[in-house]
Amino acid sequence: MPFTSILPPDLEALHYQPPPEKNKDPKFPLNYRPISLISCAAKLFEKILLSRIQAFSDSHHLIPDFQHGFRKKTSTCHQLLRTTNKIIDGFNNYRTTGEVFLDVEKHSIECGTTV
C-alpha cells in the first residue's frame, strides 16, 4: 500500500530560511542557522505528537536513564555531572578511568555526509 499523507496541505507547508549567523562569513555553510517556519496548527500538532511519543517511551522504558539532553527534566549538564562522578568514583577506588569525546557534527561535515 503506497504511503499517503493524512495531513492537510497547510500543515505540510514548510518554509526553510537559513539566515547567516551574525558576524560570520556568509560564504561558508557552517555559518548558517537552520530555521523552519511552520504554521501554528502544525506547531500544535507537533507538540501533541511529541508529548504522546515521550509518554509512550517513558512508560515502556525505551530511552535509557543515562540518555540526557532530549528528555524532560534532563540536560547535557546532567550528563557532564554523571561523567564527572564516574571519573571521581574511579579515582577514589583506584581504578583506571578513560573517556572518549567525539565531535560528530564537525566530523560528518568534513566527510561530506550528514548526521
PDB file of C-alpha atoms in Angstrom:
ATOM      1  CA  MET A   1       0.000   0.000   0.000  1.00  0.00           C
ATOM      2  CA  PRO A   2       1.566   3.326  -1.009  1.00  0.00           C
ATOM      3  CA  PHE A   3       2.203   5.959   1.618  1.00  0.00           C
ATOM      4  CA  THR A   4      -0.322   8.792   1.541  1.00  0.00           C
ATOM      5  CA  SER A   5      -0.276  11.869   3.672  1.00  0.00           C
ATOM      6  CA  ILE A   6      -3.027  12.364   6.214  1.00  0.00           C
ATOM      7  CA  LEU A   7      -2.097  15.973   6.914  1.00  0.00           C
ATOM      8  CA  PRO A   8      -3.869  18.913   5.297  1.00  0.00           C
ATOM      9  CA  PRO A   9      -1.738  20.887   2.824  1.00  0.00           C
ATOM     10  CA  ASP A  10      -1.420  23.805   5.284  1.00  0.00           C
ATOM     11  CA  LEU A  11       0.278  21.550   7.834  1.00  0.00           C
ATOM     12  CA  GLU A  12       2.642  20.097   5.248  1.00  0.00           C
ATOM     13  CA  ALA A  13       3.894  23.502   4.112  1.00  0.00           C
ATOM     14  CA  LEU A  14       7.320  24.237   5.490  1.00  0.00           C
ATOM     15  CA  HIS A  15       9.325  27.340   4.692  1.00  0.00           C
ATOM     16  CA  TYR A  16      13.044  26.940   5.257  1.00  0.00           C
ATOM     17  CA  GLN A  17      15.062  30.121   5.552  1.00  0.00           C
ATOM     18  CA  PRO A  18      18.682  29.699   6.669  1.00  0.00           C
ATOM     19  CA  PRO A  19      19.870  33.100   7.915  1.00  0.00           C
ATOM     20  CA  PRO A  20      23.619  33.536   8.421  1.00  0.00           C
ATOM     21  CA  GLU A  21      24.876  33.954  11.960  1.00  0.00           C
ATOM     22  CA  LYS A  22      25.851  37.455  12.999  1.00  0.00           C
ATOM     23  CA  ASN A  23      29.463  38.492  12.381  1.00  0.00           C
ATOM     24  CA  LYS A  24      30.143  35.313  10.352  1.00  0.00           C
ATOM     25  CA  ASP A  25      31.216  34.991   6.741  1.00  0.00           C
ATOM     26  CA  PRO A  26      28.105  34.014   4.692  1.00  0.00           C
ATOM     27  CA  LYS A  27      30.260  32.130   2.158  1.00  0.00           C
ATOM     28  CA  PHE A  28      30.625  29.118   4.472  1.00  0.00           C
ATOM     29  CA  PRO A  29      27.669  26.741   5.056  1.00  0.00           C
ATOM     30  CA  LEU A  30      28.619  26.226   8.721  1.00  0.00           C
ATOM     31  CA  ASN A  31      27.813  29.882   9.395  1.00  0.00           C
ATOM     32  CA  TYR A  32      24.086  29.438   8.718  1.00  0.00           C
ATOM     33  CA  ARG A  33      21.428  28.571  11.293  1.00  0.00           C
ATOM     34  CA  PRO A  34      18.639  26.207  10.247  1.00  0.00           C
ATOM     35  CA  ILE A  35      15.278  27.836  10.879  1.00  0.00           C
ATOM     36  CA  SER A  36      11.992  26.439   9.626  1.00  0.00           C
ATOM     37  CA  LEU A  37       8.766  28.406   9.599  1.00  0.00           C
ATOM     38  CA  ILE A  38       5.642  26.278  10.043  1.00  0.00           C
ATOM     39  CA  SER A  39       2.033  27.161  10.716  1.00  0.00           C
ATOM     40  CA  CYS A  40       0.599  27.451  14.243  1.00  0.00           C
ATOM     41  CA  ALA A  41      -1.600  24.422  13.627  1.00  0.00           C
ATOM     42  CA  ALA A  42       1.463  22.362  12.646  1.00  0.00           C
ATOM     43  CA  LYS A  43       3.307  23.521  15.783  1.00  0.00           C
ATOM     44  CA  LEU A  44       0.357  22.491  17.943  1.00  0.00           C
ATOM     45  CA  PHE A  45       0.135  19.103  16.208  1.00  0.00           C
ATOM     46  CA  GLU A  46       3.897  18.635  16.695  1.00  0.00           C
ATOM     47  CA  LYS A  47       3.673  19.378  20.427  1.00  0.00           C
ATOM     48  CA  ILE A  48       0.747  16.984  20.904  1.00  0.00           C
ATOM     49  CA  LEU A  49       2.529  14.242  18.975  1.00  0.00           C
ATOM     50  CA  LEU A  50       5.782  14.826  20.885  1.00  0.00           C
ATOM     51  CA  SER A  51       4.046  14.616  24.267  1.00  0.00           C
ATOM     52  CA  ARG A  52       2.410  11.310  23.296  1.00  0.00           C
ATOM     53  CA  ILE A  53       5.664   9.842  21.980  1.00  0.00           C
ATOM     54  CA  GLN A  54       7.508  10.908  25.143  1.00  0.00           C
ATOM     55  CA  ALA A  55       4.804   9.448  27.387  1.00  0.00           C
ATOM     56  CA  PHE A  56       4.915   6.155  25.474  1.00  0.00           C
ATOM     57  CA  SER A  57       8.724   5.930  25.516  1.00  0.00           C
ATOM     58  CA  ASP A  58       8.843   6.776  29.232  1.00  0.00           C
ATOM     59  CA  SER A  59       6.180   4.235  30.191  1.00  0.00           C
ATOM     60  CA  HIS A  60       7.881   1.488  28.169  1.00  0.00           C
ATOM     61  CA  HIS A  61      11.442   2.487  29.228  1.00  0.00           C
ATOM     62  CA  LEU A  62      12.626   2.842  25.620  1.00  0.00           C
ATOM     63  CA  ILE A  63      15.208   5.531  26.430  1.00  0.00           C
ATOM     64  CA  PRO A  64      17.928   4.579  28.935  1.00  0.00           C
ATOM     65  CA  ASP A  65      18.285   6.620  32.137  1.00  0.00           C
ATOM     66  CA  PHE A  66      21.742   7.813  31.123  1.00  0.00           C
ATOM     67  CA  GLN A  67      20.410   9.494  27.970  1.00  0.00           C
ATOM     68  CA  HIS A  68      20.249  13.227  28.649  1.00  0.00           C
ATOM     69  CA  GLY A  69      19.541  16.340  26.642  1.00  0.00           C
ATOM     70  CA  PHE A  70      16.356  15.228  24.871  1.00  0.00           C
ATOM     71  CA  ARG A  71      14.321  14.120  27.856  1.00  0.00           C
ATOM     72  CA  LYS A  72      12.213  16.162  30.260  1.00  0.00           C
ATOM     73  CA  LYS A  73      13.996  17.429  33.365  1.00  0.00           C
ATOM     74  CA  THR A  74      17.429  16.493  31.999  1.00  0.00           C
ATOM     75  CA  SER A  75      20.075  18.391  30.098  1.00  0.00           C
ATOM     76  CA  THR A  76      23.589  17.979  28.837  1.00  0.00           C
ATOM     77  CA  CYS A  77      24.731  19.346  32.206  1.00  0.00           C
ATOM     78  CA  HIS A  78      23.322  16.200  33.828  1.00  0.00           C
ATOM     79  CA  GLN A  79      25.470  14.089  31.510  1.00  0.00           C
ATOM     80  CA  LEU A  80      28.517  16.188  32.398  1.00  0.00           C
ATOM     81  CA  LEU A  81      27.826  15.675  36.108  1.00  0.00           C
ATOM     82  CA  ARG A  82      27.376  11.930  35.553  1.00  0.00           C
ATOM     83  CA  THR A  83      30.692  11.755  33.699  1.00  0.00           C
ATOM     84  CA  THR A  84      32.451  13.775  36.392  1.00  0.00           C
ATOM     85  CA  ASN A  85      31.068  11.494  39.119  1.00  0.00           C
ATOM     86  CA  LYS A  86      32.256   8.393  37.218  1.00  0.00           C
ATOM     87  CA  ILE A  87      35.780   9.852  36.963  1.00  0.00           C
ATOM     88  CA  ILE A  88      35.859  10.823  40.661  1.00  0.00           C
ATOM     89  CA  ASP A  89      34.500   7.414  41.669  1.00  0.00           C
ATOM     90  CA  GLY A  90      37.186   5.676  39.610  1.00  0.00           C
ATOM     91  CA  PHE A  91      39.878   7.884  41.117  1.00  0.00           C
ATOM     92  CA  ASN A  92      38.661   7.275  44.688  1.00  0.00           C
ATOM     93  CA  ASN A  93      38.539   3.497  44.137  1.00  0.00           C
ATOM     94  CA  TYR A  94      41.972   3.361  42.441  1.00  0.00           C
ATOM     95  CA  ARG A  95      40.526   2.324  39.075  1.00  0.00           C
ATOM     96  CA  THR A  96      41.644   3.447  35.658  1.00  0.00           C
ATOM     97  CA  THR A  97      39.031   5.642  34.024  1.00  0.00           C
ATOM     98  CA  GLY A  98      39.066   6.798  30.422  1.00  0.00           C
ATOM     99  CA  GLU A  99      36.779   8.936  28.313  1.00  0.00           C
ATOM    100  CA  VAL A 100      36.406   9.428  24.580  1.00  0.00           C
ATOM    101  CA  PHE A 101      34.677  12.547  23.277  1.00  0.00           C
ATOM    102  CA  LEU A 102      33.608  12.838  19.656  1.00  0.00           C
ATOM    103  CA  ASP A 103      32.547  15.940  17.799  1.00  0.00           C
ATOM    104  CA  VAL A 104      30.186  14.207  15.381  1.00  0.00           C
ATOM    105  CA  GLU A 105      28.883  17.357  13.689  1.00  0.00           C
ATOM    106  CA  LYS A 106      32.240  18.665  12.510  1.00  0.00           C
ATOM    107  CA  HIS A 107      33.453  15.201  11.548  1.00  0.00           C
ATOM    108  CA  SER A 108      30.359  14.440   9.482  1.00  0.00           C
ATOM    109  CA  ILE A 109      30.597  17.720   7.596  1.00  0.00           C
ATOM    110  CA  GLU A 110      34.262  17.124   6.774  1.00  0.00           C
ATOM    111  CA  CYS A 111      33.423  13.653   5.455  1.00  0.00           C
ATOM    112  CA  GLY A 112      30.673  15.038   3.253  1.00  0.00           C
ATOM    113  CA  THR A 113      27.839  13.170   4.987  1.00  0.00           C
ATOM    114  CA  THR A 114      25.038  14.361   7.218  1.00  0.00           C
ATOM    115  CA  VAL A 115      24.042  13.045  10.588  1.00  0.00           C
TER     116      VAL A 115
END
